[in-house]
């Protein structure tokens, strides 16, 4: 039975297996049946990863890298939308829908949870085969790859600004203070970057 919440730290000295009704059917203890403390630790770590990826699939959890990529993509989408719709800006819902379309959050099941384990030791051929199939389907969005490549064509100062605002999450106000300019000047620089990326996309 898959776990849906993390095991409390005080209960991690052993590892329990539960049936579909939540009843303990087996319990692994250190120094018994060839089980080590490291084995138990790794089992709990695997559960933690499985819970994380399950929550990610069902509740919209994204990594900081994913969030930064999306934040960099949204302004480009908005500018392109305005070009395609006579200057009309997209609604918040339209932007959110576009994000979900470009960066879908698909069901990942539990195969990600065992990503760091040695599958050569896995006795389940079916699990390993399914895991490999699942990994082969993880195709990176070509537009994301293109965006990252195009960002290399920006100036050092432009890349620095993108790094600060989108990847480090520094506010425009704080960036302005660091550079000794106004917040509007920072926004103007970002607008130039968006325009530059849009032009590169169109080539």
PDB file of C-alpha atoms in Angstrom:
ATOM      1  CA  UNK A   1       0.000   0.000   0.000  1.00  0.00           C
ATOM      2  CA  UNK A   2       1.422   3.406  -0.977  1.00  0.00           C
ATOM      3  CA  UNK A   3       1.845   5.907   1.808  1.00  0.00           C
ATOM      4  CA  UNK A   4       0.176   9.302   1.583  1.00  0.00           C
ATOM      5  CA  UNK A   5       1.981  11.056   4.437  1.00  0.00           C
ATOM      6  CA  UNK A   6       5.485  11.081   5.848  1.00  0.00           C
ATOM      7  CA  UNK A   7       6.372   8.744   8.689  1.00  0.00           C
ATOM      8  CA  UNK A   8       7.051  10.744  11.896  1.00  0.00           C
ATOM      9  CA  UNK A   9      10.755  10.965  12.753  1.00  0.00           C
ATOM     10  CA  UNK A  10      10.283   9.165  16.063  1.00  0.00           C
ATOM     11  CA  UNK A  11       8.820   6.148  14.221  1.00  0.00           C
ATOM     12  CA  UNK A  12      11.634   5.799  11.686  1.00  0.00           C
ATOM     13  CA  UNK A  13      13.715   3.370  13.716  1.00  0.00           C
ATOM     14  CA  UNK A  14      11.855   0.549  11.964  1.00  0.00           C
ATOM     15  CA  UNK A  15       9.993   0.216   8.674  1.00  0.00           C
ATOM     16  CA  UNK A  16       6.401  -0.984   8.542  1.00  0.00           C
ATOM     17  CA  UNK A  17       4.454  -2.468   5.644  1.00  0.00           C
ATOM     18  CA  UNK A  18       0.700  -1.847   5.610  1.00  0.00           C
ATOM     19  CA  UNK A  19      -2.153  -3.607   3.836  1.00  0.00           C
ATOM     20  CA  UNK A  20      -4.974  -1.853   1.966  1.00  0.00           C
ATOM     21  CA  UNK A  21      -6.820  -1.307   5.252  1.00  0.00           C
ATOM     22  CA  UNK A  22      -3.865   0.366   6.924  1.00  0.00           C
ATOM     23  CA  UNK A  23      -3.022  -2.626   9.111  1.00  0.00           C
ATOM     24  CA  UNK A  24       0.645  -3.434   9.750  1.00  0.00           C
ATOM     25  CA  UNK A  25       1.496  -6.717   8.015  1.00  0.00           C
ATOM     26  CA  UNK A  26       5.265  -6.684   8.523  1.00  0.00           C
ATOM     27  CA  UNK A  27       7.887  -4.631  10.321  1.00  0.00           C
ATOM     28  CA  UNK A  28      11.574  -4.471   9.507  1.00  0.00           C
ATOM     29  CA  UNK A  29      13.959  -3.900  12.392  1.00  0.00           C
ATOM     30  CA  UNK A  30      17.724  -3.269  12.404  1.00  0.00           C
ATOM     31  CA  UNK A  31      19.919  -6.337  12.897  1.00  0.00           C
ATOM     32  CA  UNK A  32      17.043  -8.710  12.118  1.00  0.00           C
ATOM     33  CA  UNK A  33      16.737 -10.789   8.921  1.00  0.00           C
ATOM     34  CA  UNK A  34      19.841  -9.118   7.511  1.00  0.00           C
ATOM     35  CA  UNK A  35      18.269  -5.649   7.683  1.00  0.00           C
ATOM     36  CA  UNK A  36      20.556  -2.708   8.492  1.00  0.00           C
ATOM     37  CA  UNK A  37      19.764   0.790   9.750  1.00  0.00           C
ATOM     38  CA  UNK A  38      20.789   2.079   6.316  1.00  0.00           C
ATOM     39  CA  UNK A  39      18.207  -0.191   4.640  1.00  0.00           C
ATOM     40  CA  UNK A  40      15.478   1.262   6.833  1.00  0.00           C
ATOM     41  CA  UNK A  41      16.694   4.806   6.243  1.00  0.00           C
ATOM     42  CA  UNK A  42      16.630   4.323   2.456  1.00  0.00           C
ATOM     43  CA  UNK A  43      13.116   2.853   2.560  1.00  0.00           C
ATOM     44  CA  UNK A  44      11.851   5.925   4.410  1.00  0.00           C
ATOM     45  CA  UNK A  45      13.695   8.184   1.956  1.00  0.00           C
ATOM     46  CA  UNK A  46      12.028   6.400  -0.947  1.00  0.00           C
ATOM     47  CA  UNK A  47       8.627   6.880   0.696  1.00  0.00           C
ATOM     48  CA  UNK A  48       9.366  10.582   1.144  1.00  0.00           C
ATOM     49  CA  UNK A  49      10.170  10.946  -2.551  1.00  0.00           C
ATOM     50  CA  UNK A  50       7.073   9.008  -3.580  1.00  0.00           C
ATOM     51  CA  UNK A  51       4.876  11.201  -1.385  1.00  0.00           C
ATOM     52  CA  UNK A  52       6.468  14.337  -2.824  1.00  0.00           C
ATOM     53  CA  UNK A  53       5.909  13.296  -6.442  1.00  0.00           C
ATOM     54  CA  UNK A  54       2.355  12.151  -5.717  1.00  0.00           C
ATOM     55  CA  UNK A  55       1.588  15.529  -4.160  1.00  0.00           C
ATOM     56  CA  UNK A  56       3.288  17.239  -7.078  1.00  0.00           C
ATOM     57  CA  UNK A  57       1.062  15.414  -9.553  1.00  0.00           C
ATOM     58  CA  UNK A  58      -2.157  16.045  -7.656  1.00  0.00           C
ATOM     59  CA  UNK A  59      -1.609  19.412  -5.993  1.00  0.00           C
ATOM     60  CA  UNK A  60       0.531  21.363  -8.412  1.00  0.00           C
ATOM     61  CA  UNK A  61       3.867  21.389  -6.615  1.00  0.00           C
ATOM     62  CA  UNK A  62       6.658  22.594  -8.881  1.00  0.00           C
ATOM     63  CA  UNK A  63      10.396  22.812  -8.319  1.00  0.00           C
ATOM     64  CA  UNK A  64      12.101  26.208  -8.112  1.00  0.00           C
ATOM     65  CA  UNK A  65      13.704  25.558 -11.502  1.00  0.00           C
ATOM     66  CA  UNK A  66      10.299  24.841 -13.063  1.00  0.00           C
ATOM     67  CA  UNK A  67       8.846  27.987 -11.504  1.00  0.00           C
ATOM     68  CA  UNK A  68      11.727  30.094 -12.789  1.00  0.00           C
ATOM     69  CA  UNK A  69      11.363  28.690 -16.302  1.00  0.00           C
ATOM     70  CA  UNK A  70       7.648  29.474 -16.262  1.00  0.00           C
ATOM     71  CA  UNK A  71       8.226  32.999 -14.938  1.00  0.00           C
ATOM     72  CA  UNK A  72      10.633  33.620 -17.804  1.00  0.00           C
ATOM     73  CA  UNK A  73       8.208  32.154 -20.353  1.00  0.00           C
ATOM     74  CA  UNK A  74       5.037  34.022 -19.293  1.00  0.00           C
ATOM     75  CA  UNK A  75       6.108  37.548 -20.402  1.00  0.00           C
ATOM     76  CA  UNK A  76       7.083  36.179 -23.815  1.00  0.00           C
ATOM     77  CA  UNK A  77       3.679  34.501 -24.095  1.00  0.00           C
ATOM     78  CA  UNK A  78       1.879  37.706 -23.095  1.00  0.00           C
ATOM     79  CA  UNK A  79       3.734  39.761 -25.693  1.00  0.00           C
ATOM     80  CA  UNK A  80       2.997  37.197 -28.401  1.00  0.00           C
ATOM     81  CA  UNK A  81      -0.666  37.075 -27.325  1.00  0.00           C
ATOM     82  CA  UNK A  82      -0.930  40.856 -27.653  1.00  0.00           C
ATOM     83  CA  UNK A  83       0.565  40.695 -31.144  1.00  0.00           C
ATOM     84  CA  UNK A  84      -1.925  38.015 -32.142  1.00  0.00           C
ATOM     85  CA  UNK A  85      -4.937  39.824 -30.619  1.00  0.00           C
ATOM     86  CA  UNK A  86      -4.509  43.461 -31.671  1.00  0.00           C
ATOM     87  CA  UNK A  87      -2.832  44.595 -28.461  1.00  0.00           C
ATOM     88  CA  UNK A  88      -5.337  42.970 -26.100  1.00  0.00           C
ATOM     89  CA  UNK A  89      -3.681  41.482 -23.029  1.00  0.00           C
ATOM     90  CA  UNK A  90      -4.622  37.931 -21.995  1.00  0.00           C
ATOM     91  CA  UNK A  91      -6.667  37.458 -18.846  1.00  0.00           C
ATOM     92  CA  UNK A  92      -5.149  35.806 -15.805  1.00  0.00           C
ATOM     93  CA  UNK A  93      -7.134  32.644 -16.588  1.00  0.00           C
ATOM     94  CA  UNK A  94      -5.833  32.640 -20.162  1.00  0.00           C
ATOM     95  CA  UNK A  95      -2.258  32.886 -18.912  1.00  0.00           C
ATOM     96  CA  UNK A  96      -2.800  30.093 -16.387  1.00  0.00           C
ATOM     97  CA  UNK A  97      -4.367  27.886 -19.063  1.00  0.00           C
ATOM     98  CA  UNK A  98      -1.436  28.567 -21.377  1.00  0.00           C
ATOM     99  CA  UNK A  99       1.031  27.662 -18.629  1.00  0.00           C
ATOM    100  CA  UNK A 100      -0.750  24.375 -17.955  1.00  0.00           C
ATOM    101  CA  UNK A 101      -0.755  23.620 -21.680  1.00  0.00           C
ATOM    102  CA  UNK A 102       2.933  24.419 -22.180  1.00  0.00           C
ATOM    103  CA  UNK A 103       4.077  22.930 -18.868  1.00  0.00           C
ATOM    104  CA  UNK A 104       1.583  20.148 -18.107  1.00  0.00           C
ATOM    105  CA  UNK A 105       1.701  18.456 -14.739  1.00  0.00           C
ATOM    106  CA  UNK A 106       1.143  14.811 -15.544  1.00  0.00           C
ATOM    107  CA  UNK A 107       0.602  11.888 -13.214  1.00  0.00           C
ATOM    108  CA  UNK A 108       4.042  10.584 -12.370  1.00  0.00           C
ATOM    109  CA  UNK A 109       3.021   7.646 -10.128  1.00  0.00           C
ATOM    110  CA  UNK A 110       5.891   6.427  -7.996  1.00  0.00           C
ATOM    111  CA  UNK A 111       8.631   5.684 -10.502  1.00  0.00           C
ATOM    112  CA  UNK A 112      10.353   8.995  -9.797  1.00  0.00           C
ATOM    113  CA  UNK A 113      10.649   7.943  -6.180  1.00  0.00           C
ATOM    114  CA  UNK A 114      13.069   5.170  -7.028  1.00  0.00           C
ATOM    115  CA  UNK A 115      15.129   7.284  -9.393  1.00  0.00           C
ATOM    116  CA  UNK A 116      18.198   7.305  -7.151  1.00  0.00           C
ATOM    117  CA  UNK A 117      18.214   3.569  -6.462  1.00  0.00           C
ATOM    118  CA  UNK A 118      20.229   0.956  -8.322  1.00  0.00           C
ATOM    119  CA  UNK A 119      17.766  -0.863 -10.566  1.00  0.00           C
ATOM    120  CA  UNK A 120      20.315  -3.578 -11.240  1.00  0.00           C
ATOM    121  CA  UNK A 121      19.409  -4.866  -7.784  1.00  0.00           C
ATOM    122  CA  UNK A 122      15.654  -4.533  -8.300  1.00  0.00           C
ATOM    123  CA  UNK A 123      14.010  -7.961  -8.412  1.00  0.00           C
ATOM    124  CA  UNK A 124      10.937  -6.609 -10.201  1.00  0.00           C
ATOM    125  CA  UNK A 125      11.592  -6.739 -13.956  1.00  0.00           C
ATOM    126  CA  UNK A 126       8.140  -5.309 -14.603  1.00  0.00           C
ATOM    127  CA  UNK A 127       8.797  -2.305 -12.381  1.00  0.00           C
ATOM    128  CA  UNK A 128      12.138  -1.635 -14.032  1.00  0.00           C
ATOM    129  CA  UNK A 129      10.679  -1.988 -17.523  1.00  0.00           C
ATOM    130  CA  UNK A 130       7.817   0.351 -16.682  1.00  0.00           C
ATOM    131  CA  UNK A 131      10.239   2.790 -15.087  1.00  0.00           C
ATOM    132  CA  UNK A 132      12.369   2.891 -18.247  1.00  0.00           C
ATOM    133  CA  UNK A 133       9.286   3.406 -20.409  1.00  0.00           C
ATOM    134  CA  UNK A 134       8.151   6.229 -18.172  1.00  0.00           C
ATOM    135  CA  UNK A 135      11.584   7.857 -18.345  1.00  0.00           C
ATOM    136  CA  UNK A 136      11.667   7.598 -22.149  1.00  0.00           C
ATOM    137  CA  UNK A 137       8.437   9.597 -22.361  1.00  0.00           C
ATOM    138  CA  UNK A 138       9.905  12.519 -20.426  1.00  0.00           C
ATOM    139  CA  UNK A 139      10.537  14.712 -23.425  1.00  0.00           C
ATOM    140  CA  UNK A 140      11.540  18.247 -22.580  1.00  0.00           C
ATOM    141  CA  UNK A 141       9.246  20.872 -24.069  1.00  0.00           C
ATOM    142  CA  UNK A 142      11.147  22.051 -27.195  1.00  0.00           C
ATOM    143  CA  UNK A 143      10.018  25.626 -26.553  1.00  0.00           C
ATOM    144  CA  UNK A 144      11.613  25.533 -23.113  1.00  0.00           C
ATOM    145  CA  UNK A 145      14.860  24.251 -24.600  1.00  0.00           C
ATOM    146  CA  UNK A 146      14.703  26.944 -27.265  1.00  0.00           C
ATOM    147  CA  UNK A 147      14.067  29.630 -24.651  1.00  0.00           C
ATOM    148  CA  UNK A 148      17.086  28.523 -22.627  1.00  0.00           C
ATOM    149  CA  UNK A 149      19.242  28.519 -25.771  1.00  0.00           C
ATOM    150  CA  UNK A 150      18.040  31.970 -26.798  1.00  0.00           C
ATOM    151  CA  UNK A 151      18.836  33.365 -23.368  1.00  0.00           C
ATOM    152  CA  UNK A 152      22.479  32.600 -24.120  1.00  0.00           C
ATOM    153  CA  UNK A 153      22.263  35.254 -26.841  1.00  0.00           C
ATOM    154  CA  UNK A 154      21.402  37.962 -24.317  1.00  0.00           C
ATOM    155  CA  UNK A 155      24.080  40.280 -22.964  1.00  0.00           C
ATOM    156  CA  UNK A 156      25.785  39.515 -19.661  1.00  0.00           C
ATOM    157  CA  UNK A 157      23.793  42.286 -17.980  1.00  0.00           C
ATOM    158  CA  UNK A 158      20.519  40.956 -19.374  1.00  0.00           C
ATOM    159  CA  UNK A 159      21.283  37.421 -18.226  1.00  0.00           C
ATOM    160  CA  UNK A 160      22.227  38.789 -14.804  1.00  0.00           C
ATOM    161  CA  UNK A 161      18.868  40.540 -14.557  1.00  0.00           C
ATOM    162  CA  UNK A 162      16.985  37.396 -15.602  1.00  0.00           C
ATOM    163  CA  UNK A 163      18.953  35.396 -13.031  1.00  0.00           C
ATOM    164  CA  UNK A 164      18.103  37.853 -10.259  1.00  0.00           C
ATOM    165  CA  UNK A 165      14.411  38.328 -11.015  1.00  0.00           C
ATOM    166  CA  UNK A 166      13.335  34.891 -12.225  1.00  0.00           C
ATOM    167  CA  UNK A 167      15.746  32.379 -10.731  1.00  0.00           C
ATOM    168  CA  UNK A 168      16.636  34.022  -7.428  1.00  0.00           C
ATOM    169  CA  UNK A 169      13.243  35.660  -6.939  1.00  0.00           C
ATOM    170  CA  UNK A 170      14.696  39.097  -6.135  1.00  0.00           C
ATOM    171  CA  UNK A 171      12.061  41.832  -6.405  1.00  0.00           C
ATOM    172  CA  UNK A 172      12.393  44.575  -8.997  1.00  0.00           C
ATOM    173  CA  UNK A 173      12.539  47.085  -6.139  1.00  0.00           C
ATOM    174  CA  UNK A 174      15.552  45.338  -4.597  1.00  0.00           C
ATOM    175  CA  UNK A 175      17.254  45.022  -7.984  1.00  0.00           C
ATOM    176  CA  UNK A 176      16.689  48.733  -8.570  1.00  0.00           C
ATOM    177  CA  UNK A 177      18.243  49.544  -5.186  1.00  0.00           C
ATOM    178  CA  UNK A 178      21.255  47.352  -5.956  1.00  0.00           C
ATOM    179  CA  UNK A 179      21.794  49.046  -9.326  1.00  0.00           C
ATOM    180  CA  UNK A 180      21.004  52.539  -8.090  1.00  0.00           C
ATOM    181  CA  UNK A 181      18.163  53.027 -10.578  1.00  0.00           C
ATOM    182  CA  UNK A 182      14.376  53.241 -10.394  1.00  0.00           C
ATOM    183  CA  UNK A 183      12.010  50.281 -10.396  1.00  0.00           C
ATOM    184  CA  UNK A 184      10.577  51.578 -13.686  1.00  0.00           C
ATOM    185  CA  UNK A 185      14.057  51.454 -15.207  1.00  0.00           C
ATOM    186  CA  UNK A 186      14.310  47.811 -14.187  1.00  0.00           C
ATOM    187  CA  UNK A 187      10.911  47.132 -15.776  1.00  0.00           C
ATOM    188  CA  UNK A 188      12.031  48.890 -18.952  1.00  0.00           C
ATOM    189  CA  UNK A 189      15.110  46.672 -19.127  1.00  0.00           C
ATOM    190  CA  UNK A 190      12.962  43.588 -18.643  1.00  0.00           C
ATOM    191  CA  UNK A 191      10.623  44.765 -21.404  1.00  0.00           C
ATOM    192  CA  UNK A 192      13.603  45.054 -23.749  1.00  0.00           C
ATOM    193  CA  UNK A 193      14.648  41.524 -22.817  1.00  0.00           C
ATOM    194  CA  UNK A 194      11.123  40.214 -23.515  1.00  0.00           C
ATOM    195  CA  UNK A 195      11.115  41.972 -26.881  1.00  0.00           C
ATOM    196  CA  UNK A 196      14.556  40.574 -27.692  1.00  0.00           C
ATOM    197  CA  UNK A 197      13.490  37.026 -26.825  1.00  0.00           C
ATOM    198  CA  UNK A 198      10.280  37.413 -28.826  1.00  0.00           C
ATOM    199  CA  UNK A 199      12.236  38.544 -31.878  1.00  0.00           C
ATOM    200  CA  UNK A 200      14.628  35.627 -31.517  1.00  0.00           C
ATOM    201  CA  UNK A 201      11.678  33.238 -31.209  1.00  0.00           C
ATOM    202  CA  UNK A 202      10.214  34.561 -34.456  1.00  0.00           C
ATOM    203  CA  UNK A 203      13.410  34.012 -36.466  1.00  0.00           C
TER     204      UNK A 203
END
